[in-house]
mmCIF file of C-alpha atoms in Angstrom:
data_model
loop_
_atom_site.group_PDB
_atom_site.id
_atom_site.type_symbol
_atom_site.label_atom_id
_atom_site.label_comp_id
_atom_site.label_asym_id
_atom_site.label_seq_id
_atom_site.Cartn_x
_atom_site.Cartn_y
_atom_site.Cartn_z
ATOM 1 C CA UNK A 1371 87.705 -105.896 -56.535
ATOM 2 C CA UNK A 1372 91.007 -104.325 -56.919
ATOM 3 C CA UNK A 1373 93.548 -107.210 -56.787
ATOM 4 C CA UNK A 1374 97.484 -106.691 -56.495
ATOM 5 C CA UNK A 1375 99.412 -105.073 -59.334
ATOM 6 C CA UNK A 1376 96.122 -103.377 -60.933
ATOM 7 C CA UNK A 1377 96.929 -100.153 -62.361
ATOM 8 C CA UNK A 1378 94.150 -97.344 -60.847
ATOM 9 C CA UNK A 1379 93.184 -94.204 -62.902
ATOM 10 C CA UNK A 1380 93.383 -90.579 -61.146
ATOM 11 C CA UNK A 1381 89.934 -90.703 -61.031
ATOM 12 C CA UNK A 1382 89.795 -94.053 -59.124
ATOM 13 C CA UNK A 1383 92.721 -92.533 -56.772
ATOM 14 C CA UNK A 1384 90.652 -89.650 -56.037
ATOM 15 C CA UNK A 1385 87.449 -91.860 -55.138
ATOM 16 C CA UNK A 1386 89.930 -94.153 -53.064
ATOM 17 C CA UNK A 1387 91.630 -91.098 -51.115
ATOM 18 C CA UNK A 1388 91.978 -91.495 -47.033
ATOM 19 C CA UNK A 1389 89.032 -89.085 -45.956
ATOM 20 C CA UNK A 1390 90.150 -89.702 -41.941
ATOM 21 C CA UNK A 1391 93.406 -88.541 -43.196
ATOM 22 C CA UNK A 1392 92.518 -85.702 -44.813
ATOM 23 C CA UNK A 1393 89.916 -84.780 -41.988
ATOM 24 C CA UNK A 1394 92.390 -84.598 -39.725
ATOM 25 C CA UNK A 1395 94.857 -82.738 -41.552
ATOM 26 C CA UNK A 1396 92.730 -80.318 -42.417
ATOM 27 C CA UNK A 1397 91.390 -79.885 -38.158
ATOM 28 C CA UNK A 1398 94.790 -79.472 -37.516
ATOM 29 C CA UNK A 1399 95.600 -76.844 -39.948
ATOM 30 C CA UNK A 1400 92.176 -74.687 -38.283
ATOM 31 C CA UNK A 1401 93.607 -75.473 -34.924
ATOM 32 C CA UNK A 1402 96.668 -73.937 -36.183
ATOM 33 C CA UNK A 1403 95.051 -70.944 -37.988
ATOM 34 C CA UNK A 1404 93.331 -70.252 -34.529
ATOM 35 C CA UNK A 1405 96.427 -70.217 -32.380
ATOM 36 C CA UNK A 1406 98.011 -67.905 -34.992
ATOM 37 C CA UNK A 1407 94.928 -65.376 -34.789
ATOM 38 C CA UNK A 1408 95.743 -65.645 -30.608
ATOM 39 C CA UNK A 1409 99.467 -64.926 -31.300
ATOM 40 C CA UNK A 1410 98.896 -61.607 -33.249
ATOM 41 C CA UNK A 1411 96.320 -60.287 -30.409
ATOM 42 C CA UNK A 1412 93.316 -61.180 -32.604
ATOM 43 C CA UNK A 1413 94.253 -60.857 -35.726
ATOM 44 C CA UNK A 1414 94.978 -62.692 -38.858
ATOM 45 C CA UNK A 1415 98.631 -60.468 -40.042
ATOM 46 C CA UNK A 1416 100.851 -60.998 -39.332
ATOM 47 C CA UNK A 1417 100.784 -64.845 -39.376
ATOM 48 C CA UNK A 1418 97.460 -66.468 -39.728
ATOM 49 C CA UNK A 1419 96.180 -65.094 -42.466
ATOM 50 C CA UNK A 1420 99.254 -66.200 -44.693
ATOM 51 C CA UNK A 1421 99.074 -69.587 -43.273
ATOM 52 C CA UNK A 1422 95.626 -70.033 -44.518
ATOM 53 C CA UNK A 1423 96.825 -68.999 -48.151
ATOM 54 C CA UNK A 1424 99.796 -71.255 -47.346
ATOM 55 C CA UNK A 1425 97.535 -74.549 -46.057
ATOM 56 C CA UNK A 1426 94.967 -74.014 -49.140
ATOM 57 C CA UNK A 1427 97.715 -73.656 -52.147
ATOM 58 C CA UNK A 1428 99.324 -76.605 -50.221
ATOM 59 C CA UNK A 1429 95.505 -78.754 -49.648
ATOM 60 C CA UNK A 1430 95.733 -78.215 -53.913
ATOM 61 C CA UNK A 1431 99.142 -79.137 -54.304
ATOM 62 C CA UNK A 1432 98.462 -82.691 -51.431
ATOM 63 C CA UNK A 1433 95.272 -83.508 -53.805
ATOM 64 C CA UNK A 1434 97.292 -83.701 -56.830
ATOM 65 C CA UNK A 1435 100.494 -85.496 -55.634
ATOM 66 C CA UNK A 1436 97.618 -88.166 -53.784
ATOM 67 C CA UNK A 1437 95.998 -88.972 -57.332
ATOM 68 C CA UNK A 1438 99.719 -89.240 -59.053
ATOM 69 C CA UNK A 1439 101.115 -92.445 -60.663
ATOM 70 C CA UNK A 1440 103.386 -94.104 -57.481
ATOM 71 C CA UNK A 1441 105.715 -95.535 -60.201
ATOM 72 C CA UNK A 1442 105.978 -91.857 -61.185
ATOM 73 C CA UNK A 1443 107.448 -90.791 -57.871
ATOM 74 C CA UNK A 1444 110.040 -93.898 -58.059
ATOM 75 C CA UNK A 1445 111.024 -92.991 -61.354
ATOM 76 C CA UNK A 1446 111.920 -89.209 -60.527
ATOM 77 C CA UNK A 1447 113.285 -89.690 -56.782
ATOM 78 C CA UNK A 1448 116.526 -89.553 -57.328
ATOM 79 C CA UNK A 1449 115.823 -86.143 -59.579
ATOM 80 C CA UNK A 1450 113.985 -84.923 -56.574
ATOM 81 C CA UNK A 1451 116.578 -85.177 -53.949
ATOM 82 C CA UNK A 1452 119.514 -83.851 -56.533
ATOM 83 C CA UNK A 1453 117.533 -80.541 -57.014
ATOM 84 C CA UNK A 1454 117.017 -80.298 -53.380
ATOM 85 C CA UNK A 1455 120.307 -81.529 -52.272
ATOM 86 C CA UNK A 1456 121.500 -78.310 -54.783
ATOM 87 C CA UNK A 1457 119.257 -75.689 -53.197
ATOM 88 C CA UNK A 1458 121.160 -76.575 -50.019
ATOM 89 C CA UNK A 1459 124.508 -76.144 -51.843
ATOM 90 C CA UNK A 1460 123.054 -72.522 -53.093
ATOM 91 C CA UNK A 1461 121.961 -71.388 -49.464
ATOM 92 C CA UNK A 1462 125.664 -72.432 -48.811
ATOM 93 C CA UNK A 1463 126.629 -70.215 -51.526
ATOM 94 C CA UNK A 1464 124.516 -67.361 -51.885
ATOM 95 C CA UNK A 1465 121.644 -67.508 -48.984
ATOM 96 C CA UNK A 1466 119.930 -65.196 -47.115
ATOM 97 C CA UNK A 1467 121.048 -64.491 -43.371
ATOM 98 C CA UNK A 1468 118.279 -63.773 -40.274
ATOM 99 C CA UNK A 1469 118.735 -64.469 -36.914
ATOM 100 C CA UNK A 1470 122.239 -65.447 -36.991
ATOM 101 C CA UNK A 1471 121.921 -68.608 -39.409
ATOM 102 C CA UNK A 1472 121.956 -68.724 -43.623
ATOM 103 C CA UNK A 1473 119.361 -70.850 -44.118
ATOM 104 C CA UNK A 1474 116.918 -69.404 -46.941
ATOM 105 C CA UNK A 1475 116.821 -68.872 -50.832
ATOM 106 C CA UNK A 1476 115.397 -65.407 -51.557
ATOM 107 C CA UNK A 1477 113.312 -65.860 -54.899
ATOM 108 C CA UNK A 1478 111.722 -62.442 -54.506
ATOM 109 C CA UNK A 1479 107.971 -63.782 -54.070
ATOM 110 C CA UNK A 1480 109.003 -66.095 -51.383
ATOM 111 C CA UNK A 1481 111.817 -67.356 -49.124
ATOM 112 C CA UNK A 1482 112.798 -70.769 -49.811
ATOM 113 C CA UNK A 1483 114.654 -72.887 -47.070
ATOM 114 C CA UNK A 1484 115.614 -76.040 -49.299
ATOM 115 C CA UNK A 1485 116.611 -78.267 -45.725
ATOM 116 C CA UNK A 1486 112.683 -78.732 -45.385
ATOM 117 C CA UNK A 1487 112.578 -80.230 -48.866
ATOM 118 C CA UNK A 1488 115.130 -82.135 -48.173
ATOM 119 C CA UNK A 1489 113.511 -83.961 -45.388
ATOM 120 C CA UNK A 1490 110.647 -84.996 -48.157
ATOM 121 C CA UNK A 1491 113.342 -85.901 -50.985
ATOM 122 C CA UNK A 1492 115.435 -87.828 -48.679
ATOM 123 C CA UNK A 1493 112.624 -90.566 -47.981
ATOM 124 C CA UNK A 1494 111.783 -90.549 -51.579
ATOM 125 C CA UNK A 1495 115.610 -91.331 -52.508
ATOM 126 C CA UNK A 1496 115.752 -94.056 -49.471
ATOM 127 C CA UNK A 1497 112.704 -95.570 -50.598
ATOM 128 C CA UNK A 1498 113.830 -95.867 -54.210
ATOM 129 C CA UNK A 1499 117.135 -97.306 -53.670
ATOM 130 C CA UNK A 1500 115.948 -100.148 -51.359
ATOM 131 C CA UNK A 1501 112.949 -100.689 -52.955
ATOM 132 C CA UNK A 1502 115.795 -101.673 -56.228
ATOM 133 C CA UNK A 1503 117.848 -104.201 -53.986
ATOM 134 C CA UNK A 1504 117.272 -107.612 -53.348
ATOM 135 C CA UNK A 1505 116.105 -108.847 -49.879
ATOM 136 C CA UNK A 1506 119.729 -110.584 -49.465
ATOM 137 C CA UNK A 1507 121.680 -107.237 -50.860
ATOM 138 C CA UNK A 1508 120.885 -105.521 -47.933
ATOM 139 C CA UNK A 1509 122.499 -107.294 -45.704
ATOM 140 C CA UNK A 1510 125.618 -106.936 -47.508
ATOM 141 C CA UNK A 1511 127.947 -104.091 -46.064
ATOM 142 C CA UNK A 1512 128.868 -101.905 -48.652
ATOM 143 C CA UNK A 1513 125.363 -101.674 -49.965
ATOM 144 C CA UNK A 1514 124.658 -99.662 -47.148
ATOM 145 C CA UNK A 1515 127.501 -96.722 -48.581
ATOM 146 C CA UNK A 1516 125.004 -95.136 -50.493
ATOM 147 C CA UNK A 1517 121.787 -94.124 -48.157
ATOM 148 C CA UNK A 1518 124.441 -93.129 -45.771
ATOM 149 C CA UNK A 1519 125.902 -90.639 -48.437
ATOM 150 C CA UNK A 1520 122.378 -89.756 -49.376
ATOM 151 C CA UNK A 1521 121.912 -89.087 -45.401
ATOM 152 C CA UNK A 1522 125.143 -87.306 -44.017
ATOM 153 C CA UNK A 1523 125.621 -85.266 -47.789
ATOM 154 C CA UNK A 1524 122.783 -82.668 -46.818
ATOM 155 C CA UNK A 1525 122.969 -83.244 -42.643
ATOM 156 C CA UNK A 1526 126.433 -81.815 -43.139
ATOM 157 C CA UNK A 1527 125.380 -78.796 -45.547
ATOM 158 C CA UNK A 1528 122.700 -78.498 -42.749
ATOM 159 C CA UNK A 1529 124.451 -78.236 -39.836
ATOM 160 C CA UNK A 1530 126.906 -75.666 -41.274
ATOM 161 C CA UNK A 1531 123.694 -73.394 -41.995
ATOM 162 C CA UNK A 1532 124.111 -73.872 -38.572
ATOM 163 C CA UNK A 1533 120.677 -75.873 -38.197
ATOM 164 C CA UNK A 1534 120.995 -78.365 -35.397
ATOM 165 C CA UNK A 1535 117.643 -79.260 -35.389
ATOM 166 C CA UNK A 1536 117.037 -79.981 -38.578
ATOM 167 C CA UNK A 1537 120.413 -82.096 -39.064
ATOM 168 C CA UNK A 1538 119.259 -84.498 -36.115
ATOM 169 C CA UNK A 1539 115.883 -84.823 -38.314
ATOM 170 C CA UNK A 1540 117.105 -85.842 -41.265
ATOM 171 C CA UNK A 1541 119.764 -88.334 -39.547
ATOM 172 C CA UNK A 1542 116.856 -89.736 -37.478
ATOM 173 C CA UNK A 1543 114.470 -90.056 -40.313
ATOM 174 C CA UNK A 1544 116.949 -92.006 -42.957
ATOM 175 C CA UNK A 1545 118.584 -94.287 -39.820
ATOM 176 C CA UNK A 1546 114.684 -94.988 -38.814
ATOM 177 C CA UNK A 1547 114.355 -95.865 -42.732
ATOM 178 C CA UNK A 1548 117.408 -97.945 -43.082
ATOM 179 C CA UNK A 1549 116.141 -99.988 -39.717
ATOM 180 C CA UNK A 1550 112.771 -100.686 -41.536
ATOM 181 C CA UNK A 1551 114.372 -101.680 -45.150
ATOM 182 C CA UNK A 1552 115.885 -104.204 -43.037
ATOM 183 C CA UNK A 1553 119.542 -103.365 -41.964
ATOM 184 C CA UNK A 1554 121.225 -105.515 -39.202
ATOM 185 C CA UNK A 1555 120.695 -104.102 -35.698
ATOM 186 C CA UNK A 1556 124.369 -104.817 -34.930
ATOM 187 C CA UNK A 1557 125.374 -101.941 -37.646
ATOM 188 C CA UNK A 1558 122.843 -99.256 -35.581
ATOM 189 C CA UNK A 1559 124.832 -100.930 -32.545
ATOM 190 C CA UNK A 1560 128.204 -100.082 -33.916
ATOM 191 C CA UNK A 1561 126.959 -96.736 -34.956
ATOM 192 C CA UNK A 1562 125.672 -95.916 -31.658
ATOM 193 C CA UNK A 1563 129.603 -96.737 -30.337
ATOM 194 C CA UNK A 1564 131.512 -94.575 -32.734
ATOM 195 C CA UNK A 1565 128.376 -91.873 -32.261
ATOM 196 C CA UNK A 1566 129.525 -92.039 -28.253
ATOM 197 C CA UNK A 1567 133.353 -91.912 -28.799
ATOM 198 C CA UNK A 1568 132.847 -88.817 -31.313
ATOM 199 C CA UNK A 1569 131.061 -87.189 -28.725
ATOM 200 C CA UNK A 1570 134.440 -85.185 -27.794
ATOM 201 C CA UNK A 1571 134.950 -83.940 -30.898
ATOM 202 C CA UNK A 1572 131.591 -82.863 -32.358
ATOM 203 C CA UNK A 1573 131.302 -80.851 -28.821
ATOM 204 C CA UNK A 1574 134.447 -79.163 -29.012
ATOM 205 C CA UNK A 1575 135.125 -78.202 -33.022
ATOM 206 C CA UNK A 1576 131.711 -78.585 -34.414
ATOM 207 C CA UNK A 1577 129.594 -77.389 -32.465
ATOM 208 C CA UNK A 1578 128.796 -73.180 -31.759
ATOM 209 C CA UNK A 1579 128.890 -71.511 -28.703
ATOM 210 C CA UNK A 1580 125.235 -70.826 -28.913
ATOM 211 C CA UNK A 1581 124.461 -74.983 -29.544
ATOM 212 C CA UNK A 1582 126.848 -75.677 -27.121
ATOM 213 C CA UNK A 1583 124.566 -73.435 -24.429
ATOM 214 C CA UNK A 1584 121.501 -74.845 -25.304
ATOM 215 C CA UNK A 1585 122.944 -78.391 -24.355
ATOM 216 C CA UNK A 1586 123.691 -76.757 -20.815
ATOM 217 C CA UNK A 1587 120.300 -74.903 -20.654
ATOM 218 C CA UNK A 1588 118.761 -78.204 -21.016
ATOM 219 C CA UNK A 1589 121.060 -79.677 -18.328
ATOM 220 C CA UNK A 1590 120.052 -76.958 -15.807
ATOM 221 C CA UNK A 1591 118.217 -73.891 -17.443
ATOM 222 C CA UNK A 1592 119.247 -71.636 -13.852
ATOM 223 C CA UNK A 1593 122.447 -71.086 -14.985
ATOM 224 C CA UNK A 1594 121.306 -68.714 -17.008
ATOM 225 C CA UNK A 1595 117.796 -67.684 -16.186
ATOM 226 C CA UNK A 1596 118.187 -64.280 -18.520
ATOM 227 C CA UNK A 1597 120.286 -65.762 -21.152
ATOM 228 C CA UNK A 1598 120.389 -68.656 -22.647
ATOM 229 C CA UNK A 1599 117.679 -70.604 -20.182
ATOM 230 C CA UNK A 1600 115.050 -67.943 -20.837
ATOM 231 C CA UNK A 1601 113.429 -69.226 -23.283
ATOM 232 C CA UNK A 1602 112.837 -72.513 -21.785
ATOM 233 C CA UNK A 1603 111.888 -71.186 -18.421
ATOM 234 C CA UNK A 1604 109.666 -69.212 -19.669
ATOM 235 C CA UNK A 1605 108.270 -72.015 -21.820
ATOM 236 C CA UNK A 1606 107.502 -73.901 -18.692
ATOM 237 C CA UNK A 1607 105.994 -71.065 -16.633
ATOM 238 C CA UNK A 1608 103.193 -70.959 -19.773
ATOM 239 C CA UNK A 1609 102.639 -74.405 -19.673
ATOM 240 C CA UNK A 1610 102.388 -74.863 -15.518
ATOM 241 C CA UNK A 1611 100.254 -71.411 -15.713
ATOM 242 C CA UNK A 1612 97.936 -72.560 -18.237
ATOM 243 C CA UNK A 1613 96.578 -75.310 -15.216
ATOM 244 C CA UNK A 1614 94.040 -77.916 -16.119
ATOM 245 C CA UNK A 1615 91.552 -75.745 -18.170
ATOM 246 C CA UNK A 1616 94.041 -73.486 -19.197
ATOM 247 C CA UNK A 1617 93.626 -69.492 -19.249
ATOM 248 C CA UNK A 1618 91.529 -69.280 -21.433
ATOM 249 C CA UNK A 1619 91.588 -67.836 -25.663
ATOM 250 C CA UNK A 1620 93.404 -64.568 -25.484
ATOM 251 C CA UNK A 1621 94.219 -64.696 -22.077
ATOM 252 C CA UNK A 1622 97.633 -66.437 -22.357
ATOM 253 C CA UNK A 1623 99.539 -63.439 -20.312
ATOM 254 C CA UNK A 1624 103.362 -65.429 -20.871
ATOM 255 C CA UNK A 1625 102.179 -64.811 -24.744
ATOM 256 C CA UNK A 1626 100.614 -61.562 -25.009
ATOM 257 C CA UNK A 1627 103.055 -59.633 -22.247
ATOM 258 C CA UNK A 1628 105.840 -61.100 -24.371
ATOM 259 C CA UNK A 1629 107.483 -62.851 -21.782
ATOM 260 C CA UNK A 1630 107.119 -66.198 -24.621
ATOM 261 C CA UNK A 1631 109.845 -66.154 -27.455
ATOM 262 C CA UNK A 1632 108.818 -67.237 -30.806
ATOM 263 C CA UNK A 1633 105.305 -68.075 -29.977
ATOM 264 C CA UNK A 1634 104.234 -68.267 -33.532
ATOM 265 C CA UNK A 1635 106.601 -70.784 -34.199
ATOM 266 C CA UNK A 1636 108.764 -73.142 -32.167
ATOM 267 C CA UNK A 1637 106.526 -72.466 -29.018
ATOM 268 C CA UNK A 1638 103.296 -72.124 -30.633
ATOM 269 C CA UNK A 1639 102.426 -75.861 -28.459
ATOM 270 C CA UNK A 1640 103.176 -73.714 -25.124
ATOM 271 C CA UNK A 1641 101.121 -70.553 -26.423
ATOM 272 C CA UNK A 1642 98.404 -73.335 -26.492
ATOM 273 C CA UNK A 1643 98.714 -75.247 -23.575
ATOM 274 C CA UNK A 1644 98.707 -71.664 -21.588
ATOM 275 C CA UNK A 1645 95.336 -70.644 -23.079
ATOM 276 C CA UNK A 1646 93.487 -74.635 -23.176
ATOM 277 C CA UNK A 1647 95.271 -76.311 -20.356
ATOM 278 C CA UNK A 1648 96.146 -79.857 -19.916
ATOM 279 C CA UNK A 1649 92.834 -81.159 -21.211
ATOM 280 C CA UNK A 1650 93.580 -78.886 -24.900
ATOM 281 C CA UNK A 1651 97.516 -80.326 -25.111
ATOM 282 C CA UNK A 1652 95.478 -83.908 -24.325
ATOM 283 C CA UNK A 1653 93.024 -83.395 -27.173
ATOM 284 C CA UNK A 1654 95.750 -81.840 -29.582
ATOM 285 C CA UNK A 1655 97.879 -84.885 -28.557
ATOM 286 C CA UNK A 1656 95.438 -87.579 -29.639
ATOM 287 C CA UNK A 1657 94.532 -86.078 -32.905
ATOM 288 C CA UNK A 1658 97.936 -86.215 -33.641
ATOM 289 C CA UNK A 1659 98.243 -90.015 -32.663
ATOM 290 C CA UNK A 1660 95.222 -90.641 -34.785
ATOM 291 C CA UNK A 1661 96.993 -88.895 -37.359
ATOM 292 C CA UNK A 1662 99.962 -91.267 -36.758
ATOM 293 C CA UNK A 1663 97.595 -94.378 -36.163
ATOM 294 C CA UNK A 1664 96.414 -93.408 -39.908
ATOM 295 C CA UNK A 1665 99.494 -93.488 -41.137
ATOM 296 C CA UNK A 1666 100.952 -96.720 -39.577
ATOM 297 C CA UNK A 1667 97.568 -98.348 -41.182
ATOM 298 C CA UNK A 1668 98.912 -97.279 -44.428
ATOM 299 C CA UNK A 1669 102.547 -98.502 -44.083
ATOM 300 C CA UNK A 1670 100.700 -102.081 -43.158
ATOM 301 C CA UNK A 1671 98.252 -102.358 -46.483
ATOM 302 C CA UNK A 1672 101.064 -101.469 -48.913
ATOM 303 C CA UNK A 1673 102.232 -104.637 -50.763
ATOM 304 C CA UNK A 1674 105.087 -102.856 -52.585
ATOM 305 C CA UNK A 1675 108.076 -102.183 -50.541
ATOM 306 C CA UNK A 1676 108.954 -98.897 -52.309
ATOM 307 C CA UNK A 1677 105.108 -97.379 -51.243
ATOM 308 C CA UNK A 1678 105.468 -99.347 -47.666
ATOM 309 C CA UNK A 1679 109.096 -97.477 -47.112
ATOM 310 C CA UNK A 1680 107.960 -94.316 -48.571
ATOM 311 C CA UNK A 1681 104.868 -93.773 -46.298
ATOM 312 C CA UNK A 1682 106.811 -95.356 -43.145
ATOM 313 C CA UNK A 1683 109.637 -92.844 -43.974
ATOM 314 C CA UNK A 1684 106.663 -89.728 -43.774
ATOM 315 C CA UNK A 1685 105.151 -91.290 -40.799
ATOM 316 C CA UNK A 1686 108.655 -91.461 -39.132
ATOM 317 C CA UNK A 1687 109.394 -87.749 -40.138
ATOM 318 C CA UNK A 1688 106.122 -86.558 -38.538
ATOM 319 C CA UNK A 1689 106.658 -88.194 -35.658
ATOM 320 C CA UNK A 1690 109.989 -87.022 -34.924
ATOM 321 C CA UNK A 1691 108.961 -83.557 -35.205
ATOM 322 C CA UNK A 1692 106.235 -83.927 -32.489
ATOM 323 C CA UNK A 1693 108.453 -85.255 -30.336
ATOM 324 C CA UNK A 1694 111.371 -82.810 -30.387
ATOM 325 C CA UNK A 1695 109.132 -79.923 -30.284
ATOM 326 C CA UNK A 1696 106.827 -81.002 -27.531
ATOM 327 C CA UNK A 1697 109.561 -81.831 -25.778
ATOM 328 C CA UNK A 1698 111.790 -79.580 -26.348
ATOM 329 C CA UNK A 1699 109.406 -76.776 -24.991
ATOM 330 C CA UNK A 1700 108.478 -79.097 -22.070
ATOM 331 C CA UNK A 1701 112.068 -79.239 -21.206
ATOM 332 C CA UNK A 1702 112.783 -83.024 -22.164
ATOM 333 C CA UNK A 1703 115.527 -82.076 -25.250
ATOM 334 C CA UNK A 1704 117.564 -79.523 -25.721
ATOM 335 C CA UNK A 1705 115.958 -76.466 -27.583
ATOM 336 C CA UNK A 1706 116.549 -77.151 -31.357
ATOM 337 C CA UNK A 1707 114.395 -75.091 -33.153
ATOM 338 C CA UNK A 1708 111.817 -77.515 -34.708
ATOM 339 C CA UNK A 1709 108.283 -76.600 -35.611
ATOM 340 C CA UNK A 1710 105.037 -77.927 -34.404
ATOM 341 C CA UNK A 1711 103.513 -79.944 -37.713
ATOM 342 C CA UNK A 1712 100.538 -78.055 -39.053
ATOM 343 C CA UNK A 1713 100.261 -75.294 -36.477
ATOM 344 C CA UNK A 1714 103.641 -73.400 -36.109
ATOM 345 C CA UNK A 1715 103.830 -70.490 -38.606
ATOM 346 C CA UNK A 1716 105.814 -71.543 -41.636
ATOM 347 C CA UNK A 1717 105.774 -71.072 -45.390
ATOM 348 C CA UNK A 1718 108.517 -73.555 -46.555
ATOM 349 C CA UNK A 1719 107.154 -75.907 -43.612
ATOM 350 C CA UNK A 1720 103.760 -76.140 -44.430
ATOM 351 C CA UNK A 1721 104.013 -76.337 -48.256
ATOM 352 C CA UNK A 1722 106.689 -79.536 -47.668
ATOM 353 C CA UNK A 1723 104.556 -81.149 -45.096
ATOM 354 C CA UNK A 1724 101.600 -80.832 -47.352
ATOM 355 C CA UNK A 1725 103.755 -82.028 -50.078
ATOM 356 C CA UNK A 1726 104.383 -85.244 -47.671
ATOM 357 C CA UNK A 1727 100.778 -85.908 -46.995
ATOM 358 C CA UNK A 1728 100.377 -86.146 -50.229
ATOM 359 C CA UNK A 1729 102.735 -88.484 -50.893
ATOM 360 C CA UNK A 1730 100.889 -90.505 -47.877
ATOM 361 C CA UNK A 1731 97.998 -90.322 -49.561
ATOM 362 C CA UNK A 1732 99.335 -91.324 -52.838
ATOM 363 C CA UNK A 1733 100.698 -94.309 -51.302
ATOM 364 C CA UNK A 1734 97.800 -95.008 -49.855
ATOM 365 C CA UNK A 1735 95.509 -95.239 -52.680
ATOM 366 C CA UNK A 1736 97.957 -97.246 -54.365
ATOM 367 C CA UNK A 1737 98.561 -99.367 -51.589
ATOM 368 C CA UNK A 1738 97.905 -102.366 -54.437
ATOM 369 C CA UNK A 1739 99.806 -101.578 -57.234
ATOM 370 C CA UNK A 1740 102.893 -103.342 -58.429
ATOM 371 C CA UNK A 1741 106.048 -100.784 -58.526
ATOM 372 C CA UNK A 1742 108.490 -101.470 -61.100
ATOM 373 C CA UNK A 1743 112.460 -101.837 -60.102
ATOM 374 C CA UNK A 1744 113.340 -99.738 -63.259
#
């Protein structure tokens, strides 16, 4: 019997990983691979072809962060988020421009888009520094000055990219992280206030034109039915036409005609509800709960707080995706740009999320061991 504190061997953490988990993490990734083949007309270039390479170099790289020492990861968090927070300083700098935003690294094999790691550093550098203070610190105001720099330093670099989407997810996943280490509600309260009264301001000197659209698109997309509100009317002419059975594979006409932007990416989820209906969004919706089910299990058998913070802060960030994206092509938030986990076409995506089921998993198989404050 493995009792609290006992140190496992990586060939105990392999025995001991979450097979459900990976089961279905890896259905997901197929399901994803098959919308992709739909996308491209039936066949795998341009997009699922590449995931696959992407999901299996990723499955590799999930299997060896899962059998990893947990005290490793607290040791090097803070190394982790510093390389990643300087990416984002270099796309600043010297990154590469498409579609109107400077977002990416160009390393000449690959594109890099350092805000995705960030999303995966960020709950390893929350998890760390709470996981270090006392139950009592925490309460203590100017403790919290720290996670909040370690929050609003790359939302800030983020949102100049400009990357709306992203910025909301990382200031969603470290507030949801600060709530869980234990902050008083009254400071979320307060926050909430000055959030309101800023309101003014972000609207009329931060954000663009373009953002600024989208938040009236979302308010009443016939105002502009060829501009801006096209892509969300459009979005919900897929889903409605898709019915209770849906279209059927390959016969998603909003997708194949054209008439559906980006449906590789941000509205791969409307590509599929047009071709499987209500009862395939239903299905794709519950593995994704068990997914999430999985996950909460793990956040309740972890006995150290840092491995109990750390997989509640990659259950959090997976569950904020979903819901932006689902409803953002449904019509229920603004249109962010936000992937669907697992099945929108992604390199930088996939590898990170991959990256954070690992660290799930590594937290789960170590859901028993002591973690060391130094």
């Amino acid at each position: 019997m493995i009792r609290y504190g006992d140190y496992l061997t990586p060939t105990e953490r392999l025995r001991a990983l979450n097979r459900p988990l990976i089961g279905l993490i890896f259905t997901l990734a197929v399901i994803g691979f098959v919308v992709l083949y739909s996308a491209a007309g039936g066949a795998f270039f341009p997009w699922a072809l590449p995931q696959m390479v992407r999901f299996f170099i990723g499955f590799g790289l999930m299997i060896g962060i899962a059998v990893m020492d947990l005290q490793w990861w607290f040791k090097w968090a803070y190394v982790f988020y510093f390389v990643s927070f300087i990416l984002l300083v270099l796309v600043a700098v010297m990154g590469k421009v498409g579609m109107g935003a400077q977002r990416w690294l160009d390393l000449y094999i690959f594109k890099l888009q350092p805000s995705e790691l960030v999303k995966i550093s960020l709950v390893l550098a929350l998890a760390a520094y709470f996981h270090r203070l006392n139950t009592d610190d925490i309460y203590k105001p100017h403790h919290l000055i720290i996670p909040l720099l370690l929050i609003m330093a790359p939302a800030v670099l983020v949102m100049k990219q400009p990357d709306l989407g992203t910025m909301l997810l990382l200031v969603m996943i470290g507030f949801s992280m600060l709530l869980m280490a234990g902050v008083r509600l009254y400071y979320f309260v307060g926050t909430a206030i000055a959030t309101l009264a800023a309101v003014p301001i972000v609207w009329n000197v931060l954000l663009k034109d373009y953002q600024k659209n989208r938040v009236l698109t979302f308010l009443d997309p016939m105002t502009d039915p060829q501009g801006s509100g096209y892509h969300i009317l459009q979005s919900k002419i897929a889903i409605g036409s898709g019915g209770f059975f849906g279209k059927g594979y390959f016969h998603g006409t909003q997708g194949y005609l054209n008439f559906l932007p980006e449906k590789q990416t941000d509205f791969i989820f409307t590509l599929f509800c047009e071709e499987f209906g209500f009862i395939g969004a239903v299905l794709l919706i519950f593995l994704y709960v068990c997914l999430l089910m999985q996950a909460f299990k793990i956040v309740l058998k972890n006995r150290s707080k840092f491995g109990q913070l750390l997989s509640f802060g990659i259950m959090m960030t997976l569950f904020i995706y979903l819901g932006i994206n689902m409803g953002m092509v449904m019509g229920l938030v603004p249109v962010v740009g936000v992937p669907l986990p697992m099945i929108s076409y992604g390199g930088t995506s996939m590898l990170t999320l991959m990256m954070g089921f690992g660290i799930l998993l590594n937290a789960d198989v170590n859901n028993r061991t002591k973690v060391s404050k130094y």
